[in-house]
Short mmCIF file of C-alpha atoms (C1' of nucleotides) in Angstrom, two decimals:
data_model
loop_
_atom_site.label_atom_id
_atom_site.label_comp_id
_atom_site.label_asym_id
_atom_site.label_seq_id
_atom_site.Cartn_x
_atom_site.Cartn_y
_atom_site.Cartn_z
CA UNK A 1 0.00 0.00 0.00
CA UNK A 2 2.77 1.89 0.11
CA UNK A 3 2.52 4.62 -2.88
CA UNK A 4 4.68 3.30 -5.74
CA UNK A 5 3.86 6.18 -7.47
CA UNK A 6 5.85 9.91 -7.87
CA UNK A 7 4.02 12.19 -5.13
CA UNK A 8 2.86 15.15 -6.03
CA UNK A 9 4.47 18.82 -4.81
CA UNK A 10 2.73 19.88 -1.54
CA UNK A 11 2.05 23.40 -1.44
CA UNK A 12 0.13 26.02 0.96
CA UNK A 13 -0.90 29.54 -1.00
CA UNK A 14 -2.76 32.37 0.92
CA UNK A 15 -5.19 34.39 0.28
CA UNK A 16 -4.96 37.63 2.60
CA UNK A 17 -7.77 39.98 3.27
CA UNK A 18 -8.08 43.51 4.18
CA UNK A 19 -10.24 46.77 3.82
CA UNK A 20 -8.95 49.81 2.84
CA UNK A 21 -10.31 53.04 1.83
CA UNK A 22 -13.65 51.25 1.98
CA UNK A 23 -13.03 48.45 -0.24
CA UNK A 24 -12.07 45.13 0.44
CA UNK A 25 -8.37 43.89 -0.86
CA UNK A 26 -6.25 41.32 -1.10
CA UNK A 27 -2.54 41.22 -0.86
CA UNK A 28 -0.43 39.64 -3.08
CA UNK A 29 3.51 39.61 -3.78
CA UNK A 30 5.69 39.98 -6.31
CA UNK A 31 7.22 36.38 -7.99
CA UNK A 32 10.90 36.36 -7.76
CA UNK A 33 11.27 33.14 -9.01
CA UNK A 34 10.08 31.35 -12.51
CA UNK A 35 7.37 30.54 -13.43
CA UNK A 36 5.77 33.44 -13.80
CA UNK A 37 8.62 35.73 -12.70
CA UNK A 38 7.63 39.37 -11.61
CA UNK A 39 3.94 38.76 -12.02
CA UNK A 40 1.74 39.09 -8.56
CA UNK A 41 0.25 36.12 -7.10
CA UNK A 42 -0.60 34.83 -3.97
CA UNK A 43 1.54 34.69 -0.97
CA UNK A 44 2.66 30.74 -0.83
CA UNK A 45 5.45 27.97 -0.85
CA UNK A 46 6.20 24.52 -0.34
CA UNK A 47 5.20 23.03 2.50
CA UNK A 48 8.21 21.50 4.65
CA UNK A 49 7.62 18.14 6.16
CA UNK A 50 10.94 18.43 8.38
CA UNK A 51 9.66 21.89 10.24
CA UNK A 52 5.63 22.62 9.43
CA UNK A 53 3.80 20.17 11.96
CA UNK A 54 1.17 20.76 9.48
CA UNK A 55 -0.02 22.71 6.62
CA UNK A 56 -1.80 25.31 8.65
CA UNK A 57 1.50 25.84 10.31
CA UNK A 58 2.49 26.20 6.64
CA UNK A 59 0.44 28.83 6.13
CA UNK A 60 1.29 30.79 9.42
CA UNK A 61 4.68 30.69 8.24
CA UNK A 62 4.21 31.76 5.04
CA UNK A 63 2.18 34.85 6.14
CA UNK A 64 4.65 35.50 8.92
CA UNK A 65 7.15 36.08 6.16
CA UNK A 66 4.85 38.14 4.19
CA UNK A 67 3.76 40.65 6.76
CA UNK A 68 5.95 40.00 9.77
CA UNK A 69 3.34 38.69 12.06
CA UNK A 70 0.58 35.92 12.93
CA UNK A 71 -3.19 36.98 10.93
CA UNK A 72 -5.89 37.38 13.77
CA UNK A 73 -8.63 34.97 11.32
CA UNK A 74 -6.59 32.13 9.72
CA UNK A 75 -9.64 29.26 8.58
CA UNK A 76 -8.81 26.66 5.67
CA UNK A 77 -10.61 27.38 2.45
CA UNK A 78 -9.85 24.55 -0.20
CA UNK A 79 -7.44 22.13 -1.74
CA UNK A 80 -6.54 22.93 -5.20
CA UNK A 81 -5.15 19.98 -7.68
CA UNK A 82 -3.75 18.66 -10.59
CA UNK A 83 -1.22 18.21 -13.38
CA UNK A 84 -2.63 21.28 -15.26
CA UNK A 85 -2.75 24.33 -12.35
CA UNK A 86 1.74 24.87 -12.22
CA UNK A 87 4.05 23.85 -14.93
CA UNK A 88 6.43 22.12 -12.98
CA UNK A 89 4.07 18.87 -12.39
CA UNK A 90 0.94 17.50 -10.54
CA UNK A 91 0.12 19.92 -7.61
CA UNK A 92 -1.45 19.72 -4.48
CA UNK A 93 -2.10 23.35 -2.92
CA UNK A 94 -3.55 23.86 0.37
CA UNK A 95 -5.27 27.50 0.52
CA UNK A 96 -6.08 29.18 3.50
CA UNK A 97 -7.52 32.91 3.62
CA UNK A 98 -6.98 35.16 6.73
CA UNK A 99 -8.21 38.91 7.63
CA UNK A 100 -6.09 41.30 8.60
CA UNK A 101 -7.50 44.75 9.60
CA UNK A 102 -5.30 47.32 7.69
CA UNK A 103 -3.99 49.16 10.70
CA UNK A 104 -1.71 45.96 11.58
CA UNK A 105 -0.71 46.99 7.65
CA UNK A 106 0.03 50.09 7.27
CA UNK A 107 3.00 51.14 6.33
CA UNK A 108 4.15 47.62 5.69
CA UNK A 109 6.99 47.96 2.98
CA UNK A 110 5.75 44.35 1.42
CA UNK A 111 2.16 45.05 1.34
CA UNK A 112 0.40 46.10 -1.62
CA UNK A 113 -3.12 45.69 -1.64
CA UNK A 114 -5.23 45.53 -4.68
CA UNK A 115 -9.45 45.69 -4.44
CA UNK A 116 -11.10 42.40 -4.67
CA UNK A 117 -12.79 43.67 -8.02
CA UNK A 118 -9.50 45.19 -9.22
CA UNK A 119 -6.63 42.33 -9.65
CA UNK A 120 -3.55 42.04 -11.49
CA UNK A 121 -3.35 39.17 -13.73
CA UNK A 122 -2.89 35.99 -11.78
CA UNK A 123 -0.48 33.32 -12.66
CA UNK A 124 -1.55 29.26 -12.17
CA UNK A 125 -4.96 28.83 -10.75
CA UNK A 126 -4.97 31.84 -8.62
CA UNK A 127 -7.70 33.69 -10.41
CA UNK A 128 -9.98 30.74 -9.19
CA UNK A 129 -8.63 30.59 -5.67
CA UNK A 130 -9.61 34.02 -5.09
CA UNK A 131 -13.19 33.91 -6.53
CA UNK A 132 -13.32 31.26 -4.52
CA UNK A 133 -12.13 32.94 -1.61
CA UNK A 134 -14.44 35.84 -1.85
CA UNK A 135 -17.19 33.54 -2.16
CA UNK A 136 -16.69 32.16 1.22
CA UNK A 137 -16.29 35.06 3.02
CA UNK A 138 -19.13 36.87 2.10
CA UNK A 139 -21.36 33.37 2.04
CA UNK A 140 -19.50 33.52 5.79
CA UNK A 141 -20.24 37.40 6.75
CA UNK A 142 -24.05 37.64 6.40
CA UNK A 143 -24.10 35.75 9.89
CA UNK A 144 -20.79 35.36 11.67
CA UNK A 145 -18.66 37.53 13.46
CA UNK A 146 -16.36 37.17 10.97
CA UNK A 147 -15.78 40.57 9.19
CA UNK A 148 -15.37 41.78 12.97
CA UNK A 149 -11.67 40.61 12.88
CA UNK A 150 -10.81 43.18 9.96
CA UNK A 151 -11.27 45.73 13.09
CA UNK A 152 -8.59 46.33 15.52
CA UNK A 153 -9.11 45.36 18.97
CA UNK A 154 -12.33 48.40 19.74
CA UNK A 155 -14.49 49.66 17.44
CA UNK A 156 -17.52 51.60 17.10
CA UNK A 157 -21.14 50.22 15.73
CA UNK A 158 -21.06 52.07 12.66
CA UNK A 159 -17.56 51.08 12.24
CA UNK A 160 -18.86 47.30 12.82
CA UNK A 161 -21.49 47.99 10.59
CA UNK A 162 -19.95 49.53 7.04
CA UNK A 163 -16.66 46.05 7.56
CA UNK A 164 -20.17 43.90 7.13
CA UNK A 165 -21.65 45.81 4.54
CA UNK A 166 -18.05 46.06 2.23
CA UNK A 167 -17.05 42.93 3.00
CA UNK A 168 -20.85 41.76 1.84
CA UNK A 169 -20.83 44.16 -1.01
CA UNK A 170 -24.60 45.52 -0.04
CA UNK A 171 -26.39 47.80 1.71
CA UNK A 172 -28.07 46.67 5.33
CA UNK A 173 -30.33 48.45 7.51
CA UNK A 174 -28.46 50.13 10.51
CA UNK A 175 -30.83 49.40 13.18
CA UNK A 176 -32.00 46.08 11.83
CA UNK A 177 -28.26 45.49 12.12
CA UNK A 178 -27.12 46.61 15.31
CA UNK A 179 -30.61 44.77 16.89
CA UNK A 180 -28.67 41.67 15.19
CA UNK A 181 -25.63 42.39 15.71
CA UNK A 182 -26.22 42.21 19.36
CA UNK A 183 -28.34 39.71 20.01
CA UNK A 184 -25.60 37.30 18.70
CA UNK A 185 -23.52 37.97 21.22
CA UNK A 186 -20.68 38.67 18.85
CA UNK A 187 -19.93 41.62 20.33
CA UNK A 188 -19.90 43.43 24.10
CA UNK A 189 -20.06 46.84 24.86
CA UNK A 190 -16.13 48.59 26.30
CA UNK A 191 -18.07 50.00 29.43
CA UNK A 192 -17.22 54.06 29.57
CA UNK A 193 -15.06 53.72 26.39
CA UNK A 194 -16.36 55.81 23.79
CA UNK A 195 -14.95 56.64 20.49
CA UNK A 196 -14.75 60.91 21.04
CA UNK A 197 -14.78 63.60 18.03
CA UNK A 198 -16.24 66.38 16.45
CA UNK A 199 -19.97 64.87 17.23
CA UNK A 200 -21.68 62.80 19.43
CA UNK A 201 -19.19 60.30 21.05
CA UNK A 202 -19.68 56.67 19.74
CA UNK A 203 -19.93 53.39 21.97
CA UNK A 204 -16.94 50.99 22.09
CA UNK A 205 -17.12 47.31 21.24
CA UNK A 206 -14.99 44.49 21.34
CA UNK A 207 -15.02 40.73 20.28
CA UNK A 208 -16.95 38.75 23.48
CA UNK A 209 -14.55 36.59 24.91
CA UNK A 210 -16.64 33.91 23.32
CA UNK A 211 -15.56 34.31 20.00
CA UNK A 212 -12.00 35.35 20.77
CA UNK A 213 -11.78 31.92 22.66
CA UNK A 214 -13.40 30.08 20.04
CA UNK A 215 -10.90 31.71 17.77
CA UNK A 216 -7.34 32.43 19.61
CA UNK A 217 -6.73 36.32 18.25
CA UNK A 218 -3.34 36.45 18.31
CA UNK A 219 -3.75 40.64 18.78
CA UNK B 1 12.81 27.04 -5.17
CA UNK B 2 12.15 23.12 -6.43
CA UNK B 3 11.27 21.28 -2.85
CA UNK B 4 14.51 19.89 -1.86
CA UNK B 5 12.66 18.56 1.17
CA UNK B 6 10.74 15.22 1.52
CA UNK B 7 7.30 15.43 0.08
CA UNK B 8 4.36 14.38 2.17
CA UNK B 9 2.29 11.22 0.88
CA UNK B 10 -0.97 12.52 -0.14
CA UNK B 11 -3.93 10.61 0.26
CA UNK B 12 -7.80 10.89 -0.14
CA UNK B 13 -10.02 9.73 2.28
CA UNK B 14 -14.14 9.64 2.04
CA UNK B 15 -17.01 9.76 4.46
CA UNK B 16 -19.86 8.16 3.20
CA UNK B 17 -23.27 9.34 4.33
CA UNK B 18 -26.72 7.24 4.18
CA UNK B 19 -29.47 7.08 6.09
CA UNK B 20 -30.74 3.56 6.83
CA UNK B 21 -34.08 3.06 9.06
CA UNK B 22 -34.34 6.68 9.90
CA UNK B 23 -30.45 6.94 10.92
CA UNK B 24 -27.82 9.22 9.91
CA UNK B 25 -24.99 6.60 8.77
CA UNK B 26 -21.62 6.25 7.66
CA UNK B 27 -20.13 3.52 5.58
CA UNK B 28 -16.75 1.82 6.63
CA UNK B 29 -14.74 -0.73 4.91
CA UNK B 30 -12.16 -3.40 7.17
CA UNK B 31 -8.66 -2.48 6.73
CA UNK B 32 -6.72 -5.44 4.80
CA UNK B 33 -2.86 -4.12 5.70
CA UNK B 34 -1.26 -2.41 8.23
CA UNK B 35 -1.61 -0.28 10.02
CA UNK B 36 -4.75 -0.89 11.73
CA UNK B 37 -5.16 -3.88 9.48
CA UNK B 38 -8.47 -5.36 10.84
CA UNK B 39 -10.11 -2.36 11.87
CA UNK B 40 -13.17 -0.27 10.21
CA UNK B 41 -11.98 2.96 8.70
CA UNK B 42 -12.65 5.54 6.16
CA UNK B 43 -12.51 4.70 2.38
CA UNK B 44 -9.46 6.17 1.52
CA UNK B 45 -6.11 5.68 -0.93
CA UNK B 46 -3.43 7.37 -1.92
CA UNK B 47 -3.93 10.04 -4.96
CA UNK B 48 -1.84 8.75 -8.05
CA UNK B 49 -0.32 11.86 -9.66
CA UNK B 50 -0.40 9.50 -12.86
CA UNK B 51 -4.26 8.42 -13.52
CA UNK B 52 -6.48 10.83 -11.38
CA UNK B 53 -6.62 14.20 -12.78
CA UNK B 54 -7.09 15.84 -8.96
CA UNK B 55 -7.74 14.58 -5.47
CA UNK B 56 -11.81 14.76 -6.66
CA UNK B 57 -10.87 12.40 -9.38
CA UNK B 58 -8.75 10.40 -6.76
CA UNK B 59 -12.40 10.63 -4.68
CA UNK B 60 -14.48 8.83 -7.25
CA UNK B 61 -11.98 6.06 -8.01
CA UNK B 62 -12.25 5.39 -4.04
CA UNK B 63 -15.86 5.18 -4.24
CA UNK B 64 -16.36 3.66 -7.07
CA UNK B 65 -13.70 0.79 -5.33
CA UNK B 66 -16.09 0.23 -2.83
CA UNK B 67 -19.20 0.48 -3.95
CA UNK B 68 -19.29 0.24 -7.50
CA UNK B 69 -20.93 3.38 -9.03
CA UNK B 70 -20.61 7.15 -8.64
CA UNK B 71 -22.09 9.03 -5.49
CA UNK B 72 -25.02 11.16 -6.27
CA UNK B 73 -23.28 14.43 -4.41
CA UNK B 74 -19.52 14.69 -3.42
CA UNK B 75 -17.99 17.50 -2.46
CA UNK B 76 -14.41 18.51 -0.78
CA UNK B 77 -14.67 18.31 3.42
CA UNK B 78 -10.81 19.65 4.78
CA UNK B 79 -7.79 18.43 4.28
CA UNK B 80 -6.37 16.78 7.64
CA UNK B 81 -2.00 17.21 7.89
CA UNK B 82 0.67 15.99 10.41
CA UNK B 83 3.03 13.79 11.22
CA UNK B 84 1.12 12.52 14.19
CA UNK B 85 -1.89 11.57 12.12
CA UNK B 86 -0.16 8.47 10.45
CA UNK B 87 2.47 5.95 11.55
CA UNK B 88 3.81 5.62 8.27
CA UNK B 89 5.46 9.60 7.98
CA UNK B 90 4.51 12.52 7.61
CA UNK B 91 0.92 12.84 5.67
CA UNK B 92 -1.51 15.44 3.63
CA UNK B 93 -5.17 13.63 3.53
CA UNK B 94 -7.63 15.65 1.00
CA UNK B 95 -11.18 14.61 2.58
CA UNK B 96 -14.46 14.25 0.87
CA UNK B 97 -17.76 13.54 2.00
CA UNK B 98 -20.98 12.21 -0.35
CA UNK B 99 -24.13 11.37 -0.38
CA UNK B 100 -25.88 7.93 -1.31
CA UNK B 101 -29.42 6.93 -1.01
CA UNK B 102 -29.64 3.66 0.46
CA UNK B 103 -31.86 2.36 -2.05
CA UNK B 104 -28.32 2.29 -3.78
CA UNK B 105 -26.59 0.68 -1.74
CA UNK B 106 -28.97 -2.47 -0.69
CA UNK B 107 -27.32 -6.09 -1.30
CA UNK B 108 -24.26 -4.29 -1.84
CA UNK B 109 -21.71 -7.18 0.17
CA UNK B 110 -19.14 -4.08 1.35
CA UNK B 111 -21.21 -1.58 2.56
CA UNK B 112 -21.61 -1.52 6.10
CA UNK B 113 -23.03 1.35 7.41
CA UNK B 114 -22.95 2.15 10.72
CA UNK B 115 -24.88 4.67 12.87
CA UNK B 116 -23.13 8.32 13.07
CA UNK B 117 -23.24 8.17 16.94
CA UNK B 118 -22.56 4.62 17.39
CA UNK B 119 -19.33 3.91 15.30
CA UNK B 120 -16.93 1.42 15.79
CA UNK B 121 -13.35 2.98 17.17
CA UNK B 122 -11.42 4.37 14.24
CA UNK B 123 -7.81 4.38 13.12
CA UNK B 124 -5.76 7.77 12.43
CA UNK B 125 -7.56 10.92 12.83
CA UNK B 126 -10.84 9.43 11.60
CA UNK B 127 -12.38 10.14 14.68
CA UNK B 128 -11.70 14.04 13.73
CA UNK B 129 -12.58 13.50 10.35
CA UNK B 130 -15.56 12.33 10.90
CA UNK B 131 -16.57 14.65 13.95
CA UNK B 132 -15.92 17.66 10.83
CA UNK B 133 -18.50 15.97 8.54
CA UNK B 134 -21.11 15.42 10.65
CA UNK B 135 -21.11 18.82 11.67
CA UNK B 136 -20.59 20.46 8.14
CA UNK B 137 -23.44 18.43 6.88
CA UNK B 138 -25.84 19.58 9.41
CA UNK B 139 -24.89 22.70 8.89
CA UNK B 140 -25.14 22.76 5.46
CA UNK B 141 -28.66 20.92 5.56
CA UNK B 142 -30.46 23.49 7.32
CA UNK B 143 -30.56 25.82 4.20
CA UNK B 144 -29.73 23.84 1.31
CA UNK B 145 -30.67 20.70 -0.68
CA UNK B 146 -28.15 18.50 0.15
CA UNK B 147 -30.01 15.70 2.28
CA UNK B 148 -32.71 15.44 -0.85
CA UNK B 149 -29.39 13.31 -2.39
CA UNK B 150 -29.87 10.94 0.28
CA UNK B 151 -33.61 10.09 -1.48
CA UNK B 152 -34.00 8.46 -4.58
CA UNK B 153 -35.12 10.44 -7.45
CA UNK B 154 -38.72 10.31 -6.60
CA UNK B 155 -40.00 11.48 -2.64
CA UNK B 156 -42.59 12.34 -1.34
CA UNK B 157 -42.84 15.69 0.90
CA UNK B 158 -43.19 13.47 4.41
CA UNK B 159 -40.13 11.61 3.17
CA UNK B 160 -37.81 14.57 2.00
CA UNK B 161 -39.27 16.10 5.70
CA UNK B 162 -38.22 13.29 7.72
CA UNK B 163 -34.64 13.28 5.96
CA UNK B 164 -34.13 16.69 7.02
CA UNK B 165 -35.00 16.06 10.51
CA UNK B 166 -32.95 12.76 10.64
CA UNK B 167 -29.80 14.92 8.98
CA UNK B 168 -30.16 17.49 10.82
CA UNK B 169 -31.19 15.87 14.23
CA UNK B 170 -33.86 18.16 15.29
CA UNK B 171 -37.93 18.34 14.67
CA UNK B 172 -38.84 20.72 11.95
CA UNK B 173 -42.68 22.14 11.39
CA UNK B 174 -44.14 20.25 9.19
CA UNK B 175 -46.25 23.59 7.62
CA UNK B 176 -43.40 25.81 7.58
CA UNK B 177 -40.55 22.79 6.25
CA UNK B 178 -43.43 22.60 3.35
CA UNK B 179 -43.50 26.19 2.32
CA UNK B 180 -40.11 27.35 2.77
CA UNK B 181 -38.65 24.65 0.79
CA UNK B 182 -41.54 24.84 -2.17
CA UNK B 183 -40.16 28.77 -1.94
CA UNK B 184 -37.12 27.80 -2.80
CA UNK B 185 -37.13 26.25 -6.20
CA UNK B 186 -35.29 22.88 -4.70
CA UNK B 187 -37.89 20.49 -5.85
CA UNK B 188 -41.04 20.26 -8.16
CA UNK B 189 -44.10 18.09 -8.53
CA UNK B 190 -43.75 15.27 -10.95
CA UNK B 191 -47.63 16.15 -12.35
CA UNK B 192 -49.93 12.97 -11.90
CA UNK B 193 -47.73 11.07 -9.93
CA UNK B 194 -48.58 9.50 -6.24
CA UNK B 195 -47.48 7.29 -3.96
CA UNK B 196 -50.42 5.31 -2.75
CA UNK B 197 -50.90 2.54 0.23
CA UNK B 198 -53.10 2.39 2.79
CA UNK B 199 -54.11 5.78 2.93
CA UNK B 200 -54.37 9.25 0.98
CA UNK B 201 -51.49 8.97 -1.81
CA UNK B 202 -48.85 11.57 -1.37
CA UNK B 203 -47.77 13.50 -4.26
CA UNK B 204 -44.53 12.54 -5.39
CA UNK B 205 -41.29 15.56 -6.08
CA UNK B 206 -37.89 15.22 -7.67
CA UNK B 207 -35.05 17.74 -7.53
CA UNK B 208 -35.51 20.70 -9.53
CA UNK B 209 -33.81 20.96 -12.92
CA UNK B 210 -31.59 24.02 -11.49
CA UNK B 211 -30.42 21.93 -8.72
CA UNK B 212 -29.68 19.00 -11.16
CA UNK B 213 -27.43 20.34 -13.37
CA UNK B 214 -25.86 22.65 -10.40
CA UNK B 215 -24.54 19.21 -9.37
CA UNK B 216 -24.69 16.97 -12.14
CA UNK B 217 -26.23 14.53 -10.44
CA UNK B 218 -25.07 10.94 -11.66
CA UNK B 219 -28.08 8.88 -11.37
"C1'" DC C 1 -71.42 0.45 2.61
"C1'" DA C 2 -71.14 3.60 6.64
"C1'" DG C 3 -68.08 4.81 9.86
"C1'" DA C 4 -63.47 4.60 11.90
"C1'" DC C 5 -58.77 5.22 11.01
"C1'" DT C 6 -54.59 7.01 9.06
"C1'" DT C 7 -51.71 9.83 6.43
"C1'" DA C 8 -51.57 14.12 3.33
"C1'" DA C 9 -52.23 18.79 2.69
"C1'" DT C 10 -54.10 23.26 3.77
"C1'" DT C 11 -55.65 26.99 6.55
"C1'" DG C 12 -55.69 30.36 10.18
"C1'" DT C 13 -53.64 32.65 14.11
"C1'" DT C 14 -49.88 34.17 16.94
"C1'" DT C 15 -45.14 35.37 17.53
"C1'" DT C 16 -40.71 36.80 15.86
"C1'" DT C 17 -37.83 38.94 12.68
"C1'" DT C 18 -36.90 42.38 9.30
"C1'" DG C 19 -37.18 46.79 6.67
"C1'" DC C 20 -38.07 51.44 6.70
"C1'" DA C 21 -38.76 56.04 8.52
"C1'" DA C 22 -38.60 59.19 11.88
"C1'" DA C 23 -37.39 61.03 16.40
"C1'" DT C 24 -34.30 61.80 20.07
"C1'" DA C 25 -29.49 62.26 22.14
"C1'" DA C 26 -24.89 64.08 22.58
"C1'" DC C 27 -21.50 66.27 21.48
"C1'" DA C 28 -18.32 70.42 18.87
"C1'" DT C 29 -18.43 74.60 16.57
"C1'" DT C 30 -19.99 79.22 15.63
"C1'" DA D 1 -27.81 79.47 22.63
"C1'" DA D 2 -28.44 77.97 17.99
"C1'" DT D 3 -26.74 74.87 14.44
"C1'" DG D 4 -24.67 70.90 12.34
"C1'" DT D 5 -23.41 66.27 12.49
"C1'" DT D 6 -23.06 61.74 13.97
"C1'" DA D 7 -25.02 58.19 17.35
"C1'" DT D 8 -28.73 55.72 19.11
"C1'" DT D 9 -33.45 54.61 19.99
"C1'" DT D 10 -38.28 54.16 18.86
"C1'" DG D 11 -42.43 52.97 16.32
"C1'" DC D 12 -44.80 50.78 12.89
"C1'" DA D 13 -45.71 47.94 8.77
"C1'" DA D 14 -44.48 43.90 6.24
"C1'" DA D 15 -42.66 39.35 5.96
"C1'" DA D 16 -41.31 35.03 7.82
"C1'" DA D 17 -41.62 31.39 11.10
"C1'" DA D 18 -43.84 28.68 14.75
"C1'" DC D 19 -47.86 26.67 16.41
"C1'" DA D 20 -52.44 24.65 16.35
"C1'" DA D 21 -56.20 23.00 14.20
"C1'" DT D 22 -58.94 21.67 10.18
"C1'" DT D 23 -59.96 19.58 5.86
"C1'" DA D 24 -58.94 15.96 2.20
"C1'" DA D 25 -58.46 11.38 0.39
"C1'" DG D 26 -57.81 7.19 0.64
"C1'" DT D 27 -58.05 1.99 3.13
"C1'" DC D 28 -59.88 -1.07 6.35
"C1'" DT D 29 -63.46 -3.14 9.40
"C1'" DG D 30 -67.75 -4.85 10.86
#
DNA sequence: CAGACTTAATTGTTTTTTGCAAATAACATT
DNA sequence: AATGTTATTTGCAAAAAACAATTAAGTCTG
């Protein structure tokens, strides 16, 4: 039973999410290696038996090198295979996708975001990957907590409430919403923390510790 | 930027879903080598970069292995990774799950099927696996027409109801199960057709043309 | 063959959720 | 103090879902 056959390469790629200016983005990176040389694709590599206990590990690693630190939302999206998707043989790539709220970003020399509805080219399958990829998250978003982790740590309602409605890519009521929105128990209220400015100072929320527990932020 | 490390043996492994007298059930197959020889475990096989075209392909050669035709609905579960997870080395198992009306399956000599909550103890990380199926199906079942693949092409509307419930392992209104899912463009009448007995006949329903060809349903 | 029995299907009512519009609240600025 | 702007709440109508009961269409029994 042993396989008597050539294995195939053993890859991770990622596809990493953020919103800026509004929109949501992805970040990609610049190919320094053939095939495909100098065209953007996702961030990815080989995965390494000898020091990745597993392909999520993989994936941490390979995002750690991208932008220097662990993504707060990491979740497995799909395998990708076959002899057709890279040109140096049959493939096996692991994808995961991760949010990352832009202020982690910012002014990250490596990062260069493009709008979901806006991409470069794509070399191998990629193009599919991330249609797949922004598939899931906005099948996910509509009723999860999950655009909460493009936030930093406290954020306002209305803050809450235009992540869900770009990462969705529609409008939604605003009290409908927040009546939601809070009886999910997504989110708690930052008692006497309010978000201060020209106008009437905003609420604070954070994660509940349900979902950070169920998750393991790593912010 | 070739892998000059070890690959990982990649594998497929399948959970098989029926439901036999009005339980949720998966079918195992004994284990004819080590490790584990003996034991009930997963369908599963290594891919062969050579004659399966991608891990899905790899899927339906499994299945077919053991029980002799397509499944109705397949579709990729998570791919499980470690060294831990297999004695022999280091391992990347692409995992799919399917649907198969038992109708299918009676006489055939392999398929046992054994009760989701009463399964025999299971080799690897087939435990895990399975624990992930279970709960994606009944999440998935909820809103979708997944469990009408474990029905044969014609149902009535108490049958299609109580495959729901049994999938989903909860009681669902029988009024508002009847309405929401004639909403929702799932199934249609097959005109003039009943299932008598002893008392009023039932009209009979098949899966809707759209959902058909969404999945390309094989029987 | 009338009535009892059983399963199928519909109907009506109540409760909950959602969508929409407006009103009220809390500031800074002038 | 009046005004402008954003935050938050309130009220109501419409839609969806849950619940309860009724009607429909057969077989079976005496």
């Amino acid at each position: 039973m042993e396989p008597a056959y050539p294995q195939p390469l053993v890859m991770v790629d990622t596809a990493l999410f953020t919103i800026r200016d509004e929109r949501l983005r992805l970040i990609l990176t610049r190919r320094k290696e053939p095939p495909f040389e100098g065209l953007f694709a996702l961030p990815g590599g080989f995965v390494h038996a000898q020091e990745d206990a597993d392909t999520e590990a993989a994936a941490r690693r390979v995002i750690r090198g991208k932008i220097g630190f662990d993504a707060p939302y990491l979740e497995q999206l799909f395998t990708f295979s076959g002899a057709a998707r890279d040109p140096r043989g049959w493939s096996v790539s692991v994808v995961y996708y991760a949010l990352i709220p832009w202020s982690l970003l910012e002014g990250n020399s490596a990062a260069e975001a493009f709008p979901v509805d806006a991409l470069p080219p794509l070399p191998f399958d990629h193009g599919q990957i991330v249609a797949r990829a922004v598939e899931r998250l906005r099948g996910k978003a509509t009723y999860s907590s999950l655009p909460a982790f493009l936030l930093s740590a406290e954020f306002t309602m209305n803050e809450l409430h235009r992540i869900y409605e770009q990462t969705i890519g529609a409008r939604l009521d605003k009290a409908s919403f927040r009546h939601k929105i809070l009886g999910q128990d997504i989110i708690e209220e930052i008692p006497n923390r309010f978000r201060t400015g020209a106008h009437r100072p905003a609420q604070l929320y954070r994660l509940s510790s349900k979902v950070l527990t169920a998750f393991e932020r790593k912010i």
